[in-house]
Coordinates of C-alpha atoms and ligand atoms in Angstrom, one line a residue:
Chain A
M1 CA -18.9 12.8 42.9
T2 CA -17.6 16.6 43.8
T3 CA -14.6 16.7 41.8
T4 CA -14.7 18.5 38.5
P5 CA -15.0 16.0 35.8
L6 CA -12.2 15.1 33.7
L7 CA -14.8 15.3 30.7
R8 CA -18.1 17.2 30.0
V9 CA -19.9 16.0 26.9
Q10 CA -22.5 18.4 25.9
G11 CA -24.8 18.1 23.3
L12 CA -22.0 16.6 20.9
T13 CA -23.7 15.9 17.6
K14 CA -22.1 14.2 14.4
T15 CA -23.8 14.7 10.8
F16 CA -21.8 13.0 8.0
R17 CA -22.6 15.1 4.7
M18 CA -22.3 13.0 1.7
Y19 CA -21.7 15.2 -1.0
H20 CA -21.6 12.1 -3.8
L21 CA -25.1 11.3 -2.9
D22 CA -26.2 14.8 -2.0
S23 CA -27.2 13.4 1.4
M24 CA -27.2 13.8 5.4
L25 CA -26.2 10.7 7.7
H26 CA -27.1 11.9 11.5
A27 CA -25.3 9.2 13.5
F28 CA -25.7 11.1 17.1
E29 CA -27.3 14.1 18.3
G30 CA -27.3 16.2 21.3
V31 CA -25.0 13.6 23.5
S32 CA -24.3 14.9 27.0
F33 CA -22.4 12.9 30.1
D34 CA -19.9 13.9 32.3
L35 CA -16.6 11.7 33.3
H36 CA -14.6 11.7 36.0
E37 CA -11.5 10.3 36.9
G38 CA -11.7 6.6 37.4
E39 CA -15.0 6.1 35.9
F40 CA -15.4 3.9 33.2
L41 CA -18.2 4.3 31.0
L42 CA -19.6 1.6 28.2
L43 CA -21.3 2.3 24.8
R44 CA -24.1 0.1 24.2
G45 CA -26.3 0.1 21.1
H46 CA -27.2 -1.8 18.0
N47 CA -25.1 -1.7 14.7
G48 CA -24.7 1.4 13.2
A49 CA -26.1 3.2 16.4
G50 CA -22.8 5.4 16.6
K51 CA -20.8 4.0 19.0
S52 CA -17.7 3.9 17.0
T53 CA -18.7 7.5 15.7
L54 CA -18.6 8.6 19.2
L55 CA -15.3 7.6 19.6
R56 CA -14.0 9.3 17.1
T57 CA -15.6 12.3 17.3
I58 CA -14.2 12.6 21.0
W59 CA -11.0 11.2 19.1
R60 CA -11.4 13.9 16.4
S61 CA -10.8 11.5 13.5
Y62 CA -14.0 13.0 13.4
L63 CA -15.0 16.8 13.0
P64 CA -18.4 17.6 15.3
V65 CA -20.8 19.6 13.9
G66 CA -22.5 20.7 17.1
G67 CA -21.6 20.9 20.9
H68 CA -18.6 20.3 23.7
V69 CA -16.3 18.2 24.7
F70 CA -14.7 19.7 27.4
Y71 CA -11.3 18.1 28.6
R72 CA -9.7 19.1 31.7
S73 CA -6.5 18.6 30.2
N74 CA -2.7 18.9 31.7
H75 CA -1.6 21.9 30.1
G76 CA -5.5 23.6 31.0
E77 CA -9.1 22.8 29.8
I78 CA -10.1 22.7 26.2
D79 CA -13.0 21.9 24.0
L80 CA -11.8 19.2 22.0
A81 CA -14.9 19.4 19.9
N82 CA -13.1 22.4 18.4
A83 CA -9.4 22.7 19.3
A84 CA -6.7 23.6 17.0
D85 CA -5.4 20.4 14.9
V86 CA -2.1 20.8 16.6
D87 CA -3.9 20.7 20.1
I88 CA -5.1 17.3 19.6
A89 CA -1.9 15.7 18.0
L90 CA -0.7 17.1 21.2
L91 CA -3.4 15.3 23.4
R92 CA -3.1 12.5 21.7
R93 CA 1.0 12.0 22.6
E94 CA 0.3 12.8 25.7
E95 CA -2.8 12.1 27.8
I96 CA -5.5 10.7 25.3
G97 CA -5.3 7.1 23.9
F98 CA -7.1 5.6 21.1
V99 CA -7.5 1.8 20.6
T100 CA -9.3 0.0 17.8
Q101 CA -9.5 -3.0 16.3
F102 CA -6.4 -2.5 14.6
L103 CA -2.5 -1.9 14.6
N104 CA -1.3 0.7 11.9
A105 CA 2.0 -1.5 11.9
R106 CA 4.9 0.2 11.0
P107 CA 7.5 -1.4 8.2
R108 CA 10.8 -2.5 10.0
V109 CA 10.2 -1.8 13.7
A110 CA 10.2 -4.7 16.3
A111 CA 7.2 -5.5 18.3
Q112 CA 9.3 -4.6 21.3
D113 CA 9.7 -1.0 20.0
I114 CA 6.7 -0.2 18.5
V115 CA 5.2 -1.5 22.4
S116 CA 8.2 0.6 24.6
E117 CA 8.2 3.7 21.8
P118 CA 5.0 6.0 24.1
L119 CA 7.9 5.1 27.4
R120 CA 10.9 6.5 25.3
L121 CA 9.1 9.5 24.2
A122 CA 8.2 10.1 27.5
G123 CA 12.0 10.0 28.5
V124 CA 12.0 6.7 29.8
P125 CA 15.7 5.2 29.2
Q126 CA 15.7 2.9 26.3
A127 CA 16.9 -0.3 28.7
E128 CA 13.5 0.3 31.3
A129 CA 11.4 0.8 28.4
L130 CA 12.5 -2.3 26.4
D131 CA 12.1 -4.7 29.8
Q132 CA 8.3 -2.7 30.5
A133 CA 7.3 -3.6 26.5
R134 CA 8.3 -7.6 27.5
H135 CA 6.5 -7.4 30.3
W136 CA 3.1 -6.6 28.7
L137 CA 4.4 -8.5 25.6
D138 CA 4.7 -11.2 27.7
Q139 CA 1.3 -10.4 29.8
F140 CA -0.7 -10.5 26.5
G141 CA 0.6 -13.3 25.2
V142 CA 2.5 -13.0 22.3
R143 CA 6.0 -14.9 22.5
P144 CA 9.4 -14.0 23.0
E145 CA 10.6 -15.2 19.5
L146 CA 8.3 -12.9 18.3
W147 CA 9.2 -9.6 20.6
R148 CA 11.9 -8.4 17.9
A149 CA 10.2 -9.3 14.9
Y150 CA 8.1 -6.8 12.9
P151 CA 4.6 -7.2 13.2
S152 CA 3.2 -6.8 9.7
T153 CA 3.6 -10.3 9.3
F154 CA 1.8 -11.0 12.7
S155 CA -1.5 -13.2 12.8
G156 CA -4.6 -10.3 13.3
G157 CA -4.5 -11.4 16.7
E158 CA -0.8 -11.1 17.6
Q159 CA -1.1 -7.7 16.1
Q160 CA -4.2 -7.1 18.2
K161 CA -1.8 -7.9 21.4
V162 CA 1.0 -5.9 20.3
N163 CA -1.5 -3.0 19.3
L164 CA -2.9 -3.1 23.7
A165 CA 0.7 -3.6 25.2
R166 CA 1.8 -0.3 23.1
A167 CA -1.7 1.5 23.9
L168 CA -1.8 0.9 27.6
I169 CA 2.1 0.5 28.7
Q170 CA 1.9 4.0 30.4
P171 CA -1.6 5.3 32.0
Q172 CA -3.4 8.1 30.2
K173 CA -5.6 10.2 31.1
L174 CA -8.5 9.0 29.3
L175 CA -8.9 5.9 27.2
L176 CA -11.0 5.1 24.3
L177 CA -11.4 1.6 23.7
D178 CA -13.5 0.4 20.4
E179 CA -14.2 -3.3 20.8
P180 CA -10.6 -3.8 21.5
T181 CA -10.9 -7.7 23.0
A182 CA -12.6 -8.7 19.1
S183 CA -9.9 -10.7 17.9
L184 CA -8.6 -11.8 21.8
D185 CA -8.0 -15.4 22.7
A186 CA -9.1 -16.0 26.3
G187 CA -5.7 -15.5 28.0
A188 CA -4.9 -11.8 26.6
R189 CA -9.2 -11.1 27.2
A190 CA -7.8 -11.2 30.9
A191 CA -4.8 -9.4 30.8
L192 CA -6.8 -7.1 29.2
L193 CA -9.0 -6.7 32.1
R194 CA -6.8 -6.8 34.6
R195 CA -4.6 -4.1 33.4
L196 CA -7.9 -2.0 32.7
A197 CA -8.6 -2.3 36.3
E198 CA -5.6 -1.2 37.2
L199 CA -5.3 1.5 34.8
K200 CA -9.0 2.4 36.3
A201 CA -7.9 2.2 40.0
H202 CA -4.9 4.7 38.7
G203 CA -7.6 7.3 38.0
V204 CA -7.5 6.6 34.5
A205 CA -11.2 7.8 32.9
I206 CA -12.3 5.2 30.3
I207 CA -15.3 5.3 27.5
G208 CA -15.5 1.7 26.0
V209 CA -17.6 -0.2 23.7
F210 CA -17.0 -4.2 24.1
H211 CA -18.6 -7.0 21.9
H212 CA -19.2 -8.7 25.1
P213 CA -19.7 -6.6 28.1
G214 CA -19.9 -9.3 30.1
D215 CA -16.5 -9.1 30.2
V216 CA -16.1 -6.0 32.0
A217 CA -19.3 -5.9 33.7
Q218 CA -16.9 -5.1 37.5
L219 CA -15.7 -2.4 36.0
I220 CA -18.6 -0.4 34.3
D221 CA -19.5 3.2 36.3
R222 CA -22.0 4.0 33.9
E223 CA -24.0 3.2 30.3
I224 CA -24.9 4.9 27.5
D225 CA -27.3 3.3 24.9
L226 CA -27.3 4.9 21.8
S227 CA -29.9 3.2 20.0
T228 CA -32.3 4.4 23.2
R229 CA -30.3 7.7 24.0
V230 CA -30.7 6.1 27.9
V231 CA -28.1 6.9 30.5
A232 CA -28.0 5.0 33.3
D233 CA -25.5 5.1 36.4
E234 CA -23.7 2.2 39.1
T235 CA -27.7 2.5 41.0
G236 CA -29.6 1.5 37.8
E237 CA -31.3 4.7 37.6
E238 CA -32.1 6.0 34.3
E239 CA -32.3 9.2 33.4
H240 CA -33.9 10.1 29.4
V241 CA -31.1 12.2 27.3
A242 CA -32.5 15.5 26.4
L243 CA -32.7 15.4 22.6
Chain B
M1 CA -35.3 18.5 17.3
S2 CA -34.3 20.0 14.1
L3 CA -30.9 20.0 12.5
D4 CA -30.1 22.6 9.9
L5 CA -29.2 20.3 6.5
G6 CA -26.1 22.6 5.3
L7 CA -24.5 22.7 9.4
P8 CA -20.9 22.4 8.6
A9 CA -18.2 21.0 11.0
L10 CA -17.3 23.7 13.7
E11 CA -14.4 26.4 13.2
R12 CA -11.6 25.2 14.9
A13 CA -9.6 27.3 17.2
A14 CA -6.4 28.9 17.6
P15 CA -4.0 26.5 19.0
R16 CA -4.0 26.9 23.2
L17 CA -2.2 24.0 24.8
M18 CA 0.8 24.0 22.2
R19 CA 3.3 26.0 23.6
A20 CA 5.9 25.4 20.8
E21 CA 6.2 28.2 17.7
P22 CA 5.5 27.3 14.5
L23 CA 8.9 26.4 12.6
L24 CA 7.2 27.6 9.0
T25 CA 4.5 30.2 8.4
M26 CA 3.5 31.5 4.7
R27 CA 0.8 34.0 4.9
D28 CA -1.4 35.0 2.5
I29 CA 0.8 33.6 -0.9
S30 CA -0.4 34.2 -4.0
K31 CA 1.6 33.5 -7.8
S32 CA 0.2 33.6 -11.2
F33 CA 1.8 32.6 -14.3
G34 CA 0.6 34.9 -17.2
N35 CA -3.5 34.6 -16.7
V36 CA -2.9 31.5 -14.6
R37 CA -3.5 31.7 -10.8
A38 CA -1.2 29.0 -9.4
L39 CA -1.7 30.0 -5.7
R40 CA -4.4 31.7 -4.7
Q41 CA -3.7 33.5 -0.6
V42 CA -2.1 30.6 0.2
D43 CA -1.8 30.3 4.3
A44 CA 0.7 27.6 5.6
T45 CA 1.7 26.7 9.2
V46 CA 4.0 23.8 10.1
Y47 CA 5.1 22.9 13.7
P48 CA 9.0 21.5 14.9
G49 CA 9.0 18.1 14.1
E50 CA 5.6 17.7 11.9
V51 CA 5.0 16.2 8.5
M52 CA 2.8 17.9 6.6
G53 CA 1.3 16.5 3.8
I54 CA -0.2 18.3 0.8
V55 CA -2.2 16.2 -1.8
G56 CA -4.3 18.0 -4.8
E57 CA -4.6 17.1 -8.3
S58 CA -2.3 17.7 -10.7
G59 CA -1.9 21.6 -11.6
S60 CA -3.3 22.5 -8.3
G61 CA -0.1 24.4 -7.3
K62 CA 1.6 21.9 -4.7
S63 CA 5.4 22.0 -6.8
T64 CA 4.8 25.9 -6.8
L65 CA 4.3 26.3 -3.1
L66 CA 7.6 24.3 -2.1
R67 CA 9.5 26.0 -4.5
M68 CA 8.7 28.9 -2.5
M69 CA 9.2 27.4 0.3
N70 CA 12.9 26.5 -0.9
L71 CA 13.2 30.1 -1.5
E72 CA 13.6 29.1 -5.6
D73 CA 10.4 31.4 -6.4
T74 CA 9.0 34.8 -4.7
P75 CA 5.3 35.3 -4.6
D76 CA 3.5 38.0 -6.0
G77 CA 2.2 38.8 -2.6
G78 CA 2.8 37.5 0.7
D79 CA 5.3 36.7 3.4
Y80 CA 7.1 33.6 4.7
T81 CA 8.9 33.1 8.3
L82 CA 11.2 30.4 9.7
R83 CA 11.8 30.5 12.8
L84 CA 16.0 30.0 12.7
P85 CA 17.6 31.7 15.3
G86 CA 18.1 35.2 14.6
R87 CA 15.5 35.4 11.6
E88 CA 12.2 34.9 13.5
N89 CA 10.5 37.8 12.0
E90 CA 12.1 38.2 8.6
N91 CA 9.9 38.1 5.7
L92 CA 12.4 35.7 3.7
F93 CA 11.0 36.9 0.1
D94 CA 12.5 40.1 1.2
L95 CA 16.0 38.8 1.1
A96 CA 18.4 39.4 -1.5
R97 CA 19.3 36.6 -3.9
Y98 CA 22.4 36.0 -2.2
E99 CA 21.6 35.7 1.6
R100 CA 18.4 33.6 0.2
R101 CA 20.7 30.9 -1.2
M102 CA 22.5 30.5 1.6
L103 CA 19.9 30.4 3.8
C104 CA 18.3 27.7 1.6
A105 CA 21.9 25.9 1.7
R106 CA 22.2 25.6 5.0
H107 CA 18.6 25.2 6.6
I108 CA 16.4 24.1 3.7
G109 CA 16.4 20.3 2.4
I110 CA 14.9 19.4 -1.1
V111 CA 14.1 16.5 -2.6
Y112 CA 12.9 16.7 -6.4
Q113 CA 10.8 13.8 -8.2
N114 CA 13.2 14.3 -11.1
P115 CA 16.6 13.4 -10.1
H116 CA 18.0 15.8 -12.4
L117 CA 16.5 18.8 -11.0
G118 CA 18.2 17.8 -7.8
L119 CA 21.9 16.4 -8.6
L120 CA 24.7 17.1 -11.0
M121 CA 24.4 13.5 -12.8
R122 CA 27.7 12.9 -14.2
H123 CA 29.5 13.8 -10.4
S124 CA 30.1 11.0 -7.8
S125 CA 27.3 10.5 -5.3
S126 CA 29.3 11.6 -2.6
G127 CA 30.8 14.7 -4.6
N128 CA 26.6 15.6 -5.1
V129 CA 26.4 15.4 -1.3
A130 CA 29.7 17.4 -0.5
E131 CA 29.1 20.0 -2.9
R132 CA 26.1 21.2 -0.9
L133 CA 29.0 20.8 2.6
L134 CA 30.9 23.1 0.2
I135 CA 28.7 25.8 -0.3
A136 CA 28.4 26.2 3.9
G137 CA 31.9 26.5 3.8
E138 CA 33.5 23.3 4.7
R139 CA 36.7 23.1 3.6
S140 CA 38.7 20.1 5.1
F141 CA 38.5 17.3 2.5
D142 CA 38.5 14.7 4.9
V143 CA 35.9 16.1 7.3
L144 CA 33.9 16.4 3.6
R145 CA 34.2 13.1 2.7
D146 CA 33.4 11.4 6.3
K147 CA 29.8 13.9 6.1
A148 CA 29.1 12.7 2.9
R149 CA 29.4 9.2 3.9
E150 CA 27.8 9.8 7.1
A151 CA 24.6 11.4 5.0
L152 CA 24.6 8.4 2.4
D153 CA 24.5 6.0 5.0
A154 CA 21.8 7.7 7.0
S155 CA 19.9 7.7 3.8
E156 CA 20.5 3.6 3.3
F157 CA 22.5 4.0 0.0
P158 CA 24.9 1.6 -0.1
L159 CA 28.3 2.9 0.9
D160 CA 30.6 0.4 -2.0
R161 CA 28.3 2.8 -4.9
M162 CA 29.5 6.3 -3.2
D163 CA 31.7 6.9 -5.8
A164 CA 29.2 5.7 -8.4
R165 CA 27.6 8.9 -10.6
P166 CA 24.1 9.0 -10.3
I167 CA 23.5 8.8 -14.2
E168 CA 24.7 5.1 -13.7
L169 CA 22.3 4.4 -10.5
S170 CA 18.4 3.1 -10.0
G171 CA 16.1 5.4 -9.6
G172 CA 15.5 4.5 -5.7
M173 CA 19.2 5.1 -5.2
Q174 CA 19.2 8.3 -7.2
Q175 CA 16.6 9.3 -4.4
R176 CA 19.1 8.0 -1.8
V177 CA 21.5 10.5 -2.9
Q178 CA 19.0 13.5 -2.9
L179 CA 18.1 13.1 0.4
A180 CA 21.6 12.3 1.5
K181 CA 22.5 15.9 -0.2
A182 CA 19.2 17.2 2.0
I183 CA 19.8 16.3 5.0
A184 CA 23.8 16.6 5.0
L185 CA 23.7 19.7 7.3
E186 CA 20.8 18.7 8.9
P187 CA 18.4 20.9 7.7
A188 CA 15.5 22.7 10.0
L189 CA 12.8 22.1 7.2
L190 CA 12.7 19.1 4.6
L191 CA 10.7 19.6 1.5
L192 CA 9.7 16.4 -0.8
D193 CA 7.8 17.0 -3.9
E194 CA 7.2 13.3 -5.0
P195 CA 10.1 11.9 -3.4
T196 CA 8.7 8.1 -4.6
T197 CA 7.1 8.9 -7.6
G198 CA 8.1 6.7 -10.8
L199 CA 9.8 4.2 -8.5
D200 CA 9.1 0.6 -8.4
V201 CA 6.5 0.0 -5.7
S202 CA 8.6 -2.1 -3.4
V203 CA 11.8 0.7 -4.0
Q204 CA 9.0 3.1 -3.2
A205 CA 8.3 1.4 0.3
L206 CA 12.2 1.4 0.8
V207 CA 12.5 5.1 0.7
L208 CA 9.7 5.6 2.5
D209 CA 10.5 3.5 5.3
T210 CA 13.9 5.5 5.3
L211 CA 11.8 8.9 5.2
K212 CA 10.1 7.9 8.6
R213 CA 13.4 6.3 9.9
L214 CA 15.3 9.8 9.7
Q215 CA 11.5 11.2 11.1
R216 CA 11.6 9.1 13.7
D217 CA 15.1 9.8 14.5
R218 CA 16.1 13.4 13.8
Q219 CA 11.9 14.9 14.2
I220 CA 12.9 16.8 10.9
T221 CA 10.4 18.7 10.4
M222 CA 8.7 17.6 6.6
V223 CA 6.5 19.2 3.9
L224 CA 5.6 16.3 1.8
V225 CA 4.1 16.8 -2.1
S226 CA 2.2 13.4 -3.2
H227 CA -0.8 12.5 -5.3
D228 CA -0.8 9.4 -3.9
L229 CA -2.9 9.1 -1.1
G230 CA -1.5 6.0 0.2
V231 CA 2.2 7.7 0.6
I232 CA 0.4 11.0 2.6
R233 CA -1.6 8.4 4.5
T234 CA 1.7 6.5 6.1
M235 CA 4.0 9.7 6.5
A236 CA 1.8 12.8 7.7
D237 CA 0.6 13.8 10.4
R238 CA -1.4 16.8 9.4
V239 CA -2.4 17.7 5.4
M240 CA -3.9 20.5 3.7
V241 CA -5.5 19.5 0.3
M242 CA -5.2 21.7 -2.6
R243 CA -7.3 22.6 -5.9
H244 CA -6.9 25.1 -8.3
G245 CA -4.2 27.2 -6.2
E246 CA -6.2 26.9 -3.2
V247 CA -6.1 24.9 -0.2
V248 CA -9.7 23.5 0.4
E249 CA -9.2 21.7 3.7
Q250 CA -6.8 21.0 5.7
G251 CA -7.0 18.5 9.4
L252 CA -5.0 15.8 11.0
A253 CA -4.1 13.3 8.4
D254 CA -6.6 10.7 10.1
Q255 CA -9.2 13.2 9.8
V256 CA -8.9 14.1 6.3
F257 CA -9.0 10.6 5.1
Q258 CA -12.1 9.5 7.6
D259 CA -14.2 12.4 7.8
P260 CA -13.1 14.6 4.7
Q261 CA -15.3 17.7 4.7
H262 CA -15.2 19.1 1.5
P263 CA -16.4 17.9 -1.7
Y264 CA -13.3 17.3 -3.7
T265 CA -11.3 15.7 -1.1
Q266 CA -14.9 13.2 -0.6
Q267 CA -14.1 12.7 -4.1
L268 CA -10.4 12.4 -4.1
V269 CA -10.7 9.8 -0.9
H270 CA -13.3 7.6 -2.2
A271 CA -11.9 7.7 -5.4
K272 CA -8.8 6.0 -3.4
L273 CA -11.0 3.2 -1.1
Ligands
ATP301 N1 -16.8 8.2 7.7 C1 -17.8 7.9 7.6 N2 -18.9 8.3 6.8 C2 -20.1 8.3 6.3 N3 -21.0 7.5 7.3 C3 -20.3 6.9 8.3 C4 -18.6 6.8 8.6 N4 -18.8 6.6 9.8 C5 -19.9 6.1 10.5 N5 -20.5 6.2 9.5 C6 -22.0 6.1 9.5 O1 -22.6 6.3 11.1 C7 -23.5 5.4 11.9 C8 -23.0 5.1 12.8 O2 -21.7 3.9 12.0 P1 -20.7 3.4 13.7 O3 -19.9 3.0 13.1 O4 -20.5 4.9 14.9 O5 -21.9 2.4 14.3 P2 -21.4 1.4 15.5 O6 -22.7 1.6 16.7 O7 -20.2 1.3 16.0 O8 -22.0 -0.3 14.9 P3 -21.4 -1.3 14.9 O9 -21.8 -2.0 16.3 O10 -21.7 -2.2 14.2 O11 -19.9 -1.3 15.3 C9 -23.7 4.3 10.6 O12 -24.8 4.9 9.9 C10 -22.5 4.5 10.1 O13 -22.5 4.2 8.2
ATP302 N1 6.8 28.7 -14.2 C1 6.1 28.4 -14.8 N2 6.0 29.0 -15.5 C2 4.2 28.9 -16.0 N3 3.4 28.5 -15.1 C3 3.9 27.4 -14.6 C4 5.4 27.7 -14.0 N4 5.3 26.8 -12.9 C5 3.7 25.9 -12.9 N5 3.0 27.0 -13.3 C6 1.8 26.8 -13.8 O1 1.3 26.9 -12.7 C7 0.1 25.6 -12.1 C8 0.5 24.9 -10.8 O2 1.3 24.0 -11.1 P1 2.3 22.9 -10.2 O3 3.6 22.5 -10.8 O4 2.3 23.6 -8.9 O5 1.3 22.2 -10.2 P2 1.6 20.8 -9.1 O6 0.0 20.7 -8.1 O7 2.8 20.6 -8.4 O8 0.9 19.4 -10.4 P3 1.1 18.2 -10.6 O9 1.0 17.1 -9.3 O10 1.3 18.1 -11.6 O11 2.9 17.9 -9.9 C9 0.1 24.9 -13.4 O12 -1.2 25.6 -14.1 C10 1.3 25.1 -13.9 O13 1.5 25.2 -15.5
MG303 MG1 -18.8 0.5 15.6
MG304 MG1 4.4 18.7 -9.0

């Protein structure tokens, strides 16, 4: 591709310093890759290889110790590795999404309001935002009786569906997915897949970890294996990442 | 490749994308009481609409810092600005006592852990809220009563009890009266010093819920002090960690809890997990 990448990760390194053990834990070192709009990157690797840690380091709930994550935001280019906290907060509100296995259920907020909130914050009129929220709750298979209920009492799978509907209701520029299918039934998995394909076609760049990568096989453009540090592109050509 | 074992997290840059100016800026605030150094060169920046959490052990200076923000006390040194219309570049600590009181009454609300600090216990609840409006110059009885009722309602205080005196109310209700008083004039800044400490867990959850609601509906900028990490975790966007009068770490709330950088914060977070 000739366009400027949306994301240029260069030499990204994460080490945890654990003072109570007086030790260091190297999660990953020198990870580099580019990601363009509409590209889907799959992260692979054994348990503990650093997949979740890499996503969290880009999202900045973990702080990197080295490297760069140059991101082309709507407000200009910025290095997420050292950006100010308030800039990260702004990008999380406007451009970058992160879906994990866990819903951050808030007390006394109905499922449909949790899902429609990103649209309302973006200025979509209340009625239209609610319509869309119900559409996505329906797509992911959340029963209409639950739309006005509070998700804190939902089953794990139902909570995850609310979580996904909220995260995917509005196309973001960059989407980080950490095993989003973990507690989903087949119907919701299929809906997720359809939505991801749609977002990708819309230009959303996606980095994901999937327990069953077969689920998303048609979407994958590139893979990085964090156990072996091998990058393979869609042609199957492999390139060893410089350490 | 060999990695320097002492490598710290990358230094964060100044904000570049955020176009809003901070609402609150404190620089180099120090305060000693005798030989107790309660605050040592503390800097704080809070943006409009944010919830800034402050955590730290007992005696670390949290309440002292909040009292400075509320202009109840002045530091030995340091500047404090709030971006209020016409006051952008003024060091508020330079204001005369009366001006400070007026500015505080109009633009800053505070809720203390101890309701005796914030309320007249033998006046009616609605009277406590109305008093705040009176200070700001409101004189019409009907307007006072309507606005007090509105603030109590927004604080989810049961309106059939608005003539009751705080001394007759439960702890959770007293906190709602303090909150109503604090928000009656739609302050630019809401300060909360352990607002739910000492309440039953279920009551605590309800009061926090009200705060979240207010924050969501009105986008009030809040500074919330609590030694309860759970409270901070559910409320705060960013967190400052204080120890011995110093800010030892600050960051996005999820980062401070999931990847704490300072040995003291790690100890604090691990102790609560
Ligand atoms: N907050 C943390 N503090 C200390 N160590 C951490 C932290 N988070 C992750 N680690 C460590 O970093 C390493 C990578 O963990 P990570 O969760 O990224 O693995 P993963 O590839 O996602 O594994 P899994 O497939 O099991 O989800 C592990 O050894 C883990 O213990
Ligand atoms: N008016 C005062 N006179 C003398 N010492 C004071 C005064 N106010 C605070 N201090 C001291 O300053 C230090 C910081 O107190 P502060 O109340 O700010 O702590 P804190 O972090 O709020 O603690 P806690 O969690 O217990 O409320 C303490 O050592 C305290 O004893
Ligand atoms: Mg993982
Ligand atoms: Mg205190």
